[in-house]
Amino acid sequence: MAIRSLSLLFCLLIISSNAWADATEVNIGVLAKRGYEKSHQRWDATAAYLSEQLPEYKFTIIPMGFDDIPIIVKNRLVDFVIVNSGIYVDLSVSYGARRILTLVNELSSETGSSKFGSVIFTLADNPEIQNLTDLKNHRVAAVHPTSLGGWNMAQRELLYADLDRWDFASLMFLNTHDAVVNAIQQRKADAGIVRTDTLERMSNEGLLDITSLRVLSPKKFNHFPYRISTPLYPEWPLAMLSHTPLELARKVAITLLSMPEDHPATTDANILGWTIPENYQPVDDLLRLLALPPYDMQIDEKFFKSLLQHWHWYLLTLIVLLSIAALSFRIIRLNRSLSEHRTTLELSREAQLATFEKAAVGLAHVTPSGRFLQMNQKLCDIISLDKQLLQDINLKDILYSSDLPTCIKAIDQLCKNKLSSTSLQLRINCSNGQKKWIQLSLSTKPDANKQVDYLVAVIDDIDQYKKLEAQSHLAQQQKELILNIAGDGIIGLDSKARYTFVNPAAAKLLGYEVAEMIGEESRSLGNHASEGNIDTISGHSPILDVLKSGETRHGERDTIWNKDGNPLQIEYTSTPIMKGDMVDGAVIVLHAVTSDQPQSESPQTAP
């Protein structure tokens, strides 16, 4: 989908760059609700009619996928749009689009309507679904989240039936109305949602036996013959964009209003013509009710409902996160303690000249051979020897045997002026029989000939800090143990959806090794289809939506695909990791779902 959108944008940029070379070209963007080829078949005759009636202009039809529309309109690559009423309302608020006409859909050879609706249907031989409430725990197929007739109108009726998308076993968006009907006929979904007249047109084209379907929550309206499940809303408008000249818009409106009813432009488009603009306030009210673009900044009440229904999963996630936070806090405190200790050592070395005897650390002057020349009381306390006895022994005599080579090497480098100072962590044998960790810092005191006169030794008791360091290492091991033995998959993502940590349960669930996932893009978590060795991600990924919305998401019986391309039914909880007001990553908890319920099919894309 992304590659197709970029290709379309590139082609349109080439068109727009040459638009005024010879004749004034006018691009009309049309929502490709049944695919690009059918859009050309339906609307090319309209472009030809306008070019014939307004010879100073050359009109071209540009089919647009649902996800392409904002890119095309924002970059002013079309001058007019023919889109569904919901998308028009969004464009009017976001980009200043203005309706100039409303199409009159052909109901019969004599009658037409400037209104349409949505139809919710299932197979006639499906005994499990008789009304809207029966859709709970069943598979539902719709066109697109922004398809007015193919989802939004029906969404209102489902809301009134106390249903939302989380109540379905799965919700598939298949991008075209034909694909939704085909999914029902092939039993890949249990119920479908398309705009009115789709079933009748496909039946007339020989693509569907309409008697094999049953409409849910059917309604009747005077002079409206199509099957319908919702109230009527105004038909698609022809809208000018903010950069379109008013004079051009006026000429187009007059030309289309005067178009003969028997012209190929009307017959190809299956319409009776155009009429003055309808009132689109009902569509505006619908979008506000559902908090859809451009009114999607409202608080999502569905989250609170989900919180009440699935509180135990949220609680489990909270406990896991608090445990990780507690371990992390302990490690931070230990690291801070070690850092403060290093600072103390540096300050002690600076103060030893003035406060040798009162220093908080052991201080001594030591010959290159290791004999003590001078020491303070603190050093005696650390080694548990008095000054008299300490003067009679060598530094090398009190060192732990395995640490002695390290100390000798350091002294040798100091005496050869290869180092000016060094600091070592060593073990010593105290006179009381204890083994103790010390921090031994050595620096040189050269004489007038630049030969080493003696070494300045700073010795500090770090035995308690080494114990803290061991405890810190143990805490880290406990953290890793929690992740490794967890039964559910636990995954960490950065802000670009790349894996930062993966526990073995998650790697096993997705069919990977942990090492091959770290740092890679989280492709398996997106709704995608796998054909051969080609792995592509679709535009809609509810699991990864947390990286955009910054809101915790939970899903039941959603479908993802493992490394081998096999579908997995999972429950998931996506929790954002916030850095200030920005989403810095996410923690995903995956739980494999096993049941007798049929699995969702891989999402389909538009042709």
XYZ file of C-alpha atoms in Angstrom:
607
model
C 0.000 0.000 0.000
C 2.828 2.418 0.890
C 4.711 1.684 -2.368
C 1.551 2.164 -4.412
C 0.823 5.495 -2.711
C 4.355 6.762 -3.345
C 4.150 5.665 -6.991
C 0.820 7.454 -7.425
C 2.202 10.591 -5.780
C 5.251 10.532 -8.103
C 3.060 10.162 -11.210
C 0.763 12.973 -10.106
C 3.738 15.247 -9.422
C 4.868 14.664 -13.032
C 1.335 15.436 -14.264
C 1.109 18.621 -12.209
C 4.560 19.828 -13.324
C 3.453 19.693 -16.983
C -0.163 20.690 -16.394
C 0.041 24.088 -18.008
C 2.514 23.294 -20.795
C 0.064 23.271 -23.688
C -3.510 23.259 -22.386
C -4.928 23.909 -18.985
C -5.247 20.472 -17.416
C -7.781 19.856 -14.690
C -7.491 16.740 -12.522
C -10.579 15.222 -10.902
C -9.783 12.840 -8.036
C -12.333 10.030 -7.630
C -12.550 7.623 -4.688
C -11.842 4.147 -6.134
C -14.406 2.320 -4.024
C -14.485 -0.668 -6.414
C -10.908 -0.445 -7.676
C -8.949 1.762 -10.073
C -10.090 0.100 -13.310
C -13.788 0.412 -12.483
C -13.241 4.075 -11.539
C -11.906 4.790 -15.028
C -14.751 2.826 -16.619
C -17.279 4.813 -14.619
C -15.896 8.375 -14.806
C -13.691 8.740 -17.903
C -16.753 9.621 -19.988
C -17.505 12.500 -17.579
C -13.980 13.865 -18.066
C -14.381 13.564 -21.830
C -17.740 15.388 -21.699
C -16.247 18.285 -19.706
C -13.246 18.501 -22.080
C -15.625 18.622 -25.049
C -17.885 21.288 -23.553
C -15.000 23.350 -22.144
C -12.331 23.005 -24.879
C -9.936 25.387 -23.162
C -9.466 22.712 -20.471
C -8.371 19.088 -20.527
C -10.020 17.047 -17.747
C -8.414 13.853 -16.384
C -9.773 11.272 -13.902
C -7.376 10.340 -11.060
C -8.567 7.254 -9.086
C -7.692 7.541 -5.396
C -7.421 4.836 -2.725
C -8.767 5.667 0.718
C -5.275 6.186 2.164
C -4.071 8.206 -0.869
C -6.642 10.998 -0.557
C -4.985 13.154 2.183
C -1.598 13.020 0.374
C -3.096 13.984 -2.995
C -5.277 16.801 -1.636
C -2.578 18.241 0.638
C -0.140 18.462 -2.270
C -2.787 20.068 -4.573
C -2.452 17.304 -7.147
C -6.162 17.417 -8.052
C -8.514 20.368 -8.592
C -11.836 18.639 -7.839
C -12.751 15.525 -5.857
C -15.660 13.080 -6.036
C -15.583 11.234 -2.710
C -17.982 9.839 -0.158
C -19.767 12.330 2.048
C -17.757 11.501 5.186
C -14.418 12.064 3.480
C -15.792 15.325 2.011
C -16.674 16.650 5.494
C -13.145 15.822 6.676
C -11.604 17.541 3.623
C -13.830 20.596 4.100
C -12.591 21.067 7.679
C -8.962 20.060 7.109
C -8.272 21.500 3.638
C -11.098 23.936 2.856
C -12.889 21.795 0.228
C -16.271 23.248 -0.933
C -19.115 21.237 -2.458
C -20.529 22.560 -5.738
C -22.809 19.663 -6.795
C -24.283 16.404 -5.503
C -24.633 13.393 -7.792
C -28.061 11.842 -8.464
C -27.693 8.074 -8.230
C -29.689 6.016 -10.729
C -32.409 3.985 -9.035
C -34.086 3.066 -12.309
C -34.168 4.406 -15.861
C -36.703 7.045 -14.748
C -35.906 7.751 -11.091
C -32.833 8.698 -9.137
C -31.804 9.748 -5.647
C -29.249 12.110 -4.183
C -29.123 10.042 -0.979
C -27.680 6.659 -0.047
C -27.094 4.420 2.949
C -25.346 1.298 4.170
C -26.393 -2.343 4.092
C -25.345 -4.968 6.662
C -25.771 -8.488 5.342
C -24.923 -12.150 5.812
C -25.535 -15.373 3.918
C -29.189 -16.399 3.804
C -28.297 -19.906 5.012
C -26.458 -18.641 8.119
C -28.770 -19.519 11.046
C -26.499 -18.003 13.709
C -26.989 -14.384 12.614
C -30.562 -13.095 12.526
C -30.128 -9.531 13.848
C -27.382 -7.048 14.726
C -26.814 -8.341 18.275
C -25.982 -11.767 16.831
C -22.810 -10.265 15.285
C -21.062 -10.548 18.652
C -18.119 -12.993 18.489
C -18.473 -13.293 14.683
C -16.157 -12.201 11.862
C -17.148 -8.920 10.214
C -15.795 -7.484 6.937
C -16.024 -3.785 6.043
C -14.469 -1.556 3.387
C -12.280 0.983 5.210
C -12.305 2.985 8.486
C -13.154 6.132 6.449
C -15.744 4.467 4.163
C -19.054 6.159 4.956
C -21.355 3.564 3.404
C -18.879 0.715 3.872
C -18.454 1.191 7.653
C -19.316 4.515 9.352
C -23.113 4.482 8.765
C -23.299 0.899 10.000
C -21.067 1.790 12.955
C -23.826 4.094 14.206
C -26.409 1.295 14.039
C -24.032 -1.084 15.823
C -23.506 1.544 18.521
C -27.255 1.749 19.087
C -27.286 -2.083 19.322
C -24.659 -1.805 22.115
C -21.894 -3.285 19.950
C -18.422 -2.048 19.122
C -15.503 -3.493 17.160
C -14.053 -5.233 20.217
C -17.166 -7.402 20.436
C -16.410 -9.059 17.080
C -14.222 -12.128 16.725
C -12.400 -10.044 14.108
C -12.949 -6.941 11.980
C -11.371 -6.914 8.501
C -11.072 -3.821 6.292
C -10.722 -5.032 2.684
C -10.513 -1.638 0.879
C -13.173 -2.266 -1.822
C -16.886 -3.051 -1.697
C -16.474 -5.971 -4.132
C -13.852 -7.559 -1.861
C -16.262 -7.421 1.102
C -19.055 -9.142 -0.871
C -16.613 -11.781 -2.134
C -15.397 -12.458 1.419
C -18.972 -13.256 2.506
C -19.625 -15.476 -0.516
C -16.360 -17.368 0.150
C -17.277 -17.627 3.872
C -14.085 -15.832 4.900
C -16.274 -13.543 7.021
C -19.700 -14.037 8.619
C -21.190 -10.596 7.918
C -20.342 -7.708 5.597
C -20.943 -3.951 5.342
C -21.130 -2.088 1.991
C -22.890 0.978 0.624
C -26.386 0.686 -0.841
C -26.619 -0.300 -4.524
C -23.420 -2.442 -4.302
C -25.337 -5.717 -4.055
C -27.708 -4.773 -6.869
C -24.915 -3.610 -9.205
C -22.845 -6.775 -8.637
C -25.983 -8.870 -9.226
C -26.637 -7.054 -12.527
C -23.011 -7.683 -13.515
C -23.422 -11.424 -12.866
C -20.989 -11.370 -9.928
C -23.537 -12.253 -7.258
C -26.719 -14.232 -6.640
C -28.467 -11.644 -4.515
C -31.003 -14.185 -3.225
C -28.159 -15.955 -1.395
C -27.834 -12.976 0.987
C -29.983 -11.716 3.862
C -30.041 -8.087 5.042
C -29.793 -7.417 8.791
C -32.003 -4.740 10.373
C -33.676 -3.948 7.020
C -35.371 -0.584 6.522
C -37.767 0.849 3.920
C -37.894 4.375 2.483
C -40.287 5.779 -0.091
C -38.919 5.820 -3.648
C -35.691 4.071 -2.553
C -35.530 0.507 -3.963
C -32.122 -0.650 -2.725
C -31.576 -2.923 0.274
C -30.612 -0.776 3.274
C -29.935 -1.114 7.027
C -29.364 2.544 8.005
C -30.946 5.989 7.596
C -30.330 7.836 4.315
C -27.486 10.340 3.993
C -26.630 12.776 1.162
C -24.877 11.265 -1.868
C -21.304 11.907 -2.965
C -20.514 15.553 -3.737
C -18.353 17.071 -6.432
C -16.135 19.459 -4.425
C -13.639 22.106 -5.436
C -10.419 22.525 -3.462
C -9.079 25.721 -1.930
C -6.698 26.398 -4.847
C -9.305 25.791 -7.583
C -10.331 29.007 -9.428
C -13.947 30.022 -8.741
C -14.563 30.721 -12.443
C -13.485 27.188 -13.346
C -15.735 25.726 -10.618
C -18.684 27.762 -11.910
C -18.176 26.531 -15.488
C -17.885 22.890 -14.358
C -21.062 23.139 -12.257
C -23.108 24.693 -15.092
C -21.797 22.144 -17.619
C -22.632 19.138 -15.465
C -26.091 20.465 -14.545
C -26.906 20.775 -18.232
C -25.583 17.324 -19.168
C -28.241 15.220 -21.044
C -29.645 12.281 -19.079
C -28.869 9.869 -21.936
C -25.249 10.989 -22.337
C -22.576 8.244 -22.017
C -21.187 10.114 -19.012
C -24.399 9.389 -17.063
C -24.849 5.828 -18.286
C -21.217 4.864 -17.579
C -21.396 6.371 -14.102
C -24.795 4.744 -13.404
C -26.227 8.105 -12.415
C -29.032 10.319 -13.718
C -26.856 13.415 -13.488
C -26.056 16.097 -10.922
C -28.086 18.442 -8.746
C -27.501 21.426 -6.496
C -25.484 20.603 -3.351
C -27.292 18.676 -0.603
C -27.129 19.613 3.087
C -24.294 17.554 4.572
C -25.064 18.384 8.213
C -26.372 14.816 8.901
C -22.957 13.472 7.858
C -21.226 16.043 10.068
C -23.437 14.948 12.995
C -22.585 11.284 12.338
C -18.842 11.945 12.373
C -19.166 13.926 15.602
C -21.162 11.101 17.219
C -18.533 8.516 16.292
C -15.580 10.856 17.051
C -14.221 10.299 13.538
C -12.005 12.680 11.533
C -12.085 15.612 11.696
C -13.656 15.187 15.141
C -11.371 12.416 16.395
C -9.661 14.403 19.171
C -12.361 13.571 21.715
C -11.760 11.259 24.677
C -12.272 7.657 23.616
C -14.975 6.341 25.940
C -14.507 2.861 24.511
C -11.203 2.632 26.346
C -12.958 3.022 29.695
C -15.483 0.386 28.705
C -12.655 -1.943 27.739
C -10.950 -1.183 31.058
C -14.048 -2.309 32.959
C -14.449 -5.469 30.883
C -10.816 -6.572 30.899
C -9.530 -5.115 34.174
C -7.671 -8.323 35.120
C -5.391 -8.073 32.070
C -4.677 -4.415 32.793
C -3.920 -5.333 36.427
C -1.553 -8.122 35.379
C 0.249 -5.739 33.031
C 0.499 -3.130 35.785
C 1.992 -5.672 38.209
C 4.607 -6.741 35.656
C 5.515 -3.121 34.895
C 5.734 -2.208 38.596
C 7.992 -5.206 39.224
C 10.291 -4.146 36.404
C 10.233 -0.547 37.675
C 11.123 -1.648 41.229
C 14.084 -3.696 40.007
C 15.237 -0.840 37.794
C 14.988 1.627 40.693
C 17.109 -0.634 42.900
C 19.782 -0.954 40.212
C 19.817 2.835 39.741
C 20.310 3.371 43.471
C 23.197 0.882 43.572
C 24.856 2.521 40.578
C 24.404 5.934 42.158
C 25.998 4.665 45.367
C 29.022 3.375 43.460
C 29.302 6.673 41.593
C 29.222 8.645 44.836
C 31.955 6.398 46.205
C 34.245 7.189 43.273
C 33.640 10.897 43.903
C 34.594 10.386 47.555
C 37.863 8.754 46.522
C 38.775 11.677 44.263
C 38.013 14.233 46.989
C 40.063 12.238 49.487
C 43.131 12.276 47.239
C 42.866 16.073 46.853
C 42.641 16.562 50.632
C 45.339 14.068 51.709
C 48.192 16.642 51.595
C 46.503 18.775 54.259
C 44.779 16.119 56.304
C 46.985 13.034 55.947
C 46.314 11.680 59.398
C 42.648 12.695 59.538
C 41.755 11.448 56.058
C 38.744 9.169 55.720
C 40.776 6.712 53.625
C 44.010 4.895 54.126
C 47.025 6.889 52.899
C 50.615 5.711 52.605
C 53.941 6.357 50.943
C 55.282 3.113 49.510
C 58.662 2.304 47.933
C 58.708 0.763 44.435
C 59.500 -2.539 46.116
C 56.308 -2.295 48.212
C 57.692 -1.335 51.656
C 55.593 1.091 53.709
C 57.374 4.340 54.533
C 54.530 6.267 56.079
C 50.837 5.546 56.660
C 47.837 7.022 58.460
C 45.662 5.441 61.118
C 42.850 4.741 58.683
C 45.108 2.445 56.690
C 46.013 0.562 59.877
C 42.325 0.123 60.672
C 41.584 -1.234 57.205
C 44.375 -3.820 57.362
C 43.821 -4.465 61.120
C 47.484 -3.836 61.986
C 49.114 -1.088 64.058
C 51.683 1.208 62.501
C 54.686 -0.535 64.032
C 53.786 -3.912 62.592
C 52.769 -2.400 59.251
C 56.219 -0.815 58.808
C 57.788 -4.255 59.113
C 55.837 -5.835 56.260
C 55.513 -5.310 52.515
C 52.426 -4.274 50.570
C 52.827 -7.427 48.498
C 52.662 -9.552 51.680
C 49.060 -8.623 52.445
C 47.663 -8.942 48.939
C 45.547 -11.937 47.914
C 47.802 -14.283 45.946
C 45.756 -14.182 42.711
C 45.746 -10.352 42.763
C 49.485 -9.995 43.351
C 50.544 -10.130 39.648
C 48.127 -7.317 38.804
C 49.600 -5.075 41.497
C 53.217 -5.877 40.541
C 52.525 -5.065 36.894
C 50.922 -1.729 37.802
C 53.891 -0.740 40.034
C 56.316 -1.684 37.264
C 54.500 0.547 34.739
C 54.483 3.433 37.235
C 58.223 3.074 37.880
C 58.926 3.061 34.124
C 56.814 6.228 33.735
C 54.378 4.412 31.445
C 51.626 5.481 33.810
C 51.359 8.512 36.056
C 48.707 6.917 38.262
C 46.528 3.849 38.461
C 43.631 2.526 40.488
C 42.953 -1.142 41.241
C 40.367 -3.148 43.084
C 42.209 -5.855 44.996
C 41.689 -8.272 47.855
C 43.844 -8.279 50.990
C 44.357 -10.695 53.870
C 43.687 -8.891 57.140
C 45.413 -9.878 60.373
C 42.086 -11.037 61.802
C 41.812 -13.661 59.050
C 39.222 -11.832 56.940
C 39.533 -11.299 53.203
C 38.546 -7.777 52.229
C 38.155 -5.778 48.996
C 40.112 -2.518 48.813
C 40.455 0.243 46.258
C 44.200 0.802 45.805
C 45.129 4.030 44.016
C 48.798 4.564 43.207
C 50.562 7.638 41.826
C 54.266 8.492 41.489
C 56.370 10.997 43.424
C 59.481 11.566 41.241
C 62.725 12.934 42.642
C 64.924 15.684 41.116
C 66.230 13.271 38.470
C 62.696 12.295 37.473
C 63.164 8.892 39.017
C 60.419 7.428 41.163
C 61.193 8.329 44.754
C 58.128 6.645 46.242
C 54.545 5.843 45.403
C 51.570 7.626 46.931
C 49.036 4.959 47.875
C 45.417 5.645 48.711
C 43.633 2.595 50.134
C 39.925 2.487 50.820
C 37.707 -0.284 52.163
C 35.178 -1.076 49.417
C 34.119 -4.448 50.737
C 30.529 -3.289 51.372
C 30.271 -1.761 47.899
C 31.455 -4.960 46.266
C 28.708 -6.715 48.152
C 26.232 -4.149 46.844
C 27.615 -4.708 43.349
C 27.026 -8.445 43.738
C 23.472 -7.725 44.881
C 22.980 -5.467 41.837
C 24.138 -8.272 39.556
C 21.725 -10.630 41.314
C 18.865 -8.147 40.819
C 19.671 -7.972 37.092
C 19.665 -11.761 36.903
C 16.270 -11.819 38.671
C 14.893 -9.326 36.135
C 16.126 -11.479 33.233
C 14.729 -14.586 34.954
C 11.261 -12.980 35.192
C 11.298 -12.208 31.460
C 12.703 -15.632 30.526
C 10.232 -17.747 32.535
C 7.152 -15.637 31.769
C 4.513 -17.744 30.005
C 3.270 -14.814 27.928
C 5.341 -13.146 25.254
C 6.861 -9.845 26.428
C 8.307 -7.523 23.783
C 9.908 -4.089 24.038
C 9.813 -1.664 21.086
C 11.515 1.660 20.459
C 9.670 4.632 18.918
C 10.387 3.286 15.394
C 8.776 -0.103 16.148
C 12.116 -1.940 16.381
C 12.620 -4.696 18.963
C 14.641 -3.635 22.011
C 14.015 -6.750 24.109
C 12.213 -10.039 23.486
C 11.660 -12.822 25.987
C 11.916 -16.465 24.877
C 8.136 -16.951 25.036
C 7.583 -14.142 22.502
C 10.348 -15.393 20.187
C 8.953 -18.921 20.283
C 5.409 -17.660 19.603
C 6.564 -15.753 16.496
C 8.899 -18.537 15.309
C 12.171 -16.613 15.697
C 15.299 -16.783 17.802
C 15.680 -13.892 20.245
C 19.013 -12.834 18.692
C 17.568 -12.417 15.193
C 14.749 -10.138 16.439
C 16.677 -7.554 18.499
C 17.076 -4.321 16.520
C 14.814 -5.476 13.673
C 11.508 -3.934 12.577
C 8.490 -5.495 14.303
C 6.916 -6.758 11.084
C 5.118 -9.729 12.647
C 3.046 -7.447 14.900
C 1.384 -5.647 11.959
C -1.632 -7.024 10.081
C 0.068 -8.385 6.981
C -0.032 -10.987 4.267
C 2.827 -13.299 3.338
C 3.158 -14.578 -0.222
C 6.194 -16.743 -0.900
C 9.206 -14.957 0.539
C 7.625 -11.504 0.339
C 6.452 -10.009 3.613
C 4.470 -6.783 3.466
C 2.723 -4.887 6.241
C -0.741 -3.452 5.698
C -1.574 0.141 6.607
C -3.640 -0.810 9.671
C -1.886 -2.285 12.733
C -3.871 -2.014 15.979
C -1.050 -3.555 18.034
C 1.474 -0.917 16.896
C -1.057 1.927 17.080
C 0.216 2.620 20.614
C 3.371 4.194 19.079
C 1.209 6.808 17.355
C -1.599 7.351 19.852
C 0.380 7.016 23.075
C -2.622 5.167 24.554
C -2.711 1.662 25.988
C -4.424 -0.752 23.628
C -5.848 -4.224 24.302
C -7.127 -6.666 21.761
C -8.766 -10.055 21.913
C -8.582 -12.651 19.164
C -6.551 -10.462 16.875
C -4.521 -12.177 14.179
C -0.802 -11.852 13.528
C 1.531 -14.011 11.421
C 4.668 -15.870 12.528
C 7.964 -16.176 10.707
C 6.626 -18.984 8.513
C 3.577 -16.931 7.468
C 1.133 -18.913 9.591
C -1.666 -16.960 11.316
C -1.742 -16.739 15.101
C -4.744 -15.738 17.199
C -3.593 -13.680 20.152
C -4.714 -11.419 22.908
C -2.456 -8.434 23.361
C -1.879 -5.424 25.541
C 0.175 -2.541 24.096
C 1.438 -0.095 26.737
C 3.350 3.073 25.746
C 6.707 4.066 27.223
C 6.534 7.855 27.562
C 9.457 10.274 27.563
C 7.887 13.538 28.567
C 4.987 14.088 26.185
C 6.493 11.861 23.487
C 6.083 8.127 22.943
C 9.576 6.639 23.368
C 8.548 3.036 22.826
C 6.131 0.401 24.010
C 5.843 -2.851 25.946
C 3.733 -5.500 24.202
C 2.342 -8.493 26.112
C 1.158 -11.308 23.809
C -0.966 -14.284 24.846
C -1.734 -17.048 22.392
C -5.469 -17.828 22.140
C -6.631 -21.355 21.402
C -10.312 -22.025 20.833
C -12.727 -23.706 18.445
C -13.516 -20.320 16.906
C -12.290 -20.075 13.250
C -9.250 -17.867 12.774
C -9.296 -14.583 10.928
C -8.094 -14.542 7.348
C -5.130 -12.498 6.229
C -6.248 -8.965 5.371
C -6.687 -8.251 1.675
C -5.607 -5.150 -0.149
C -7.155 -3.206 -2.981
C -6.344 -4.374 -6.489
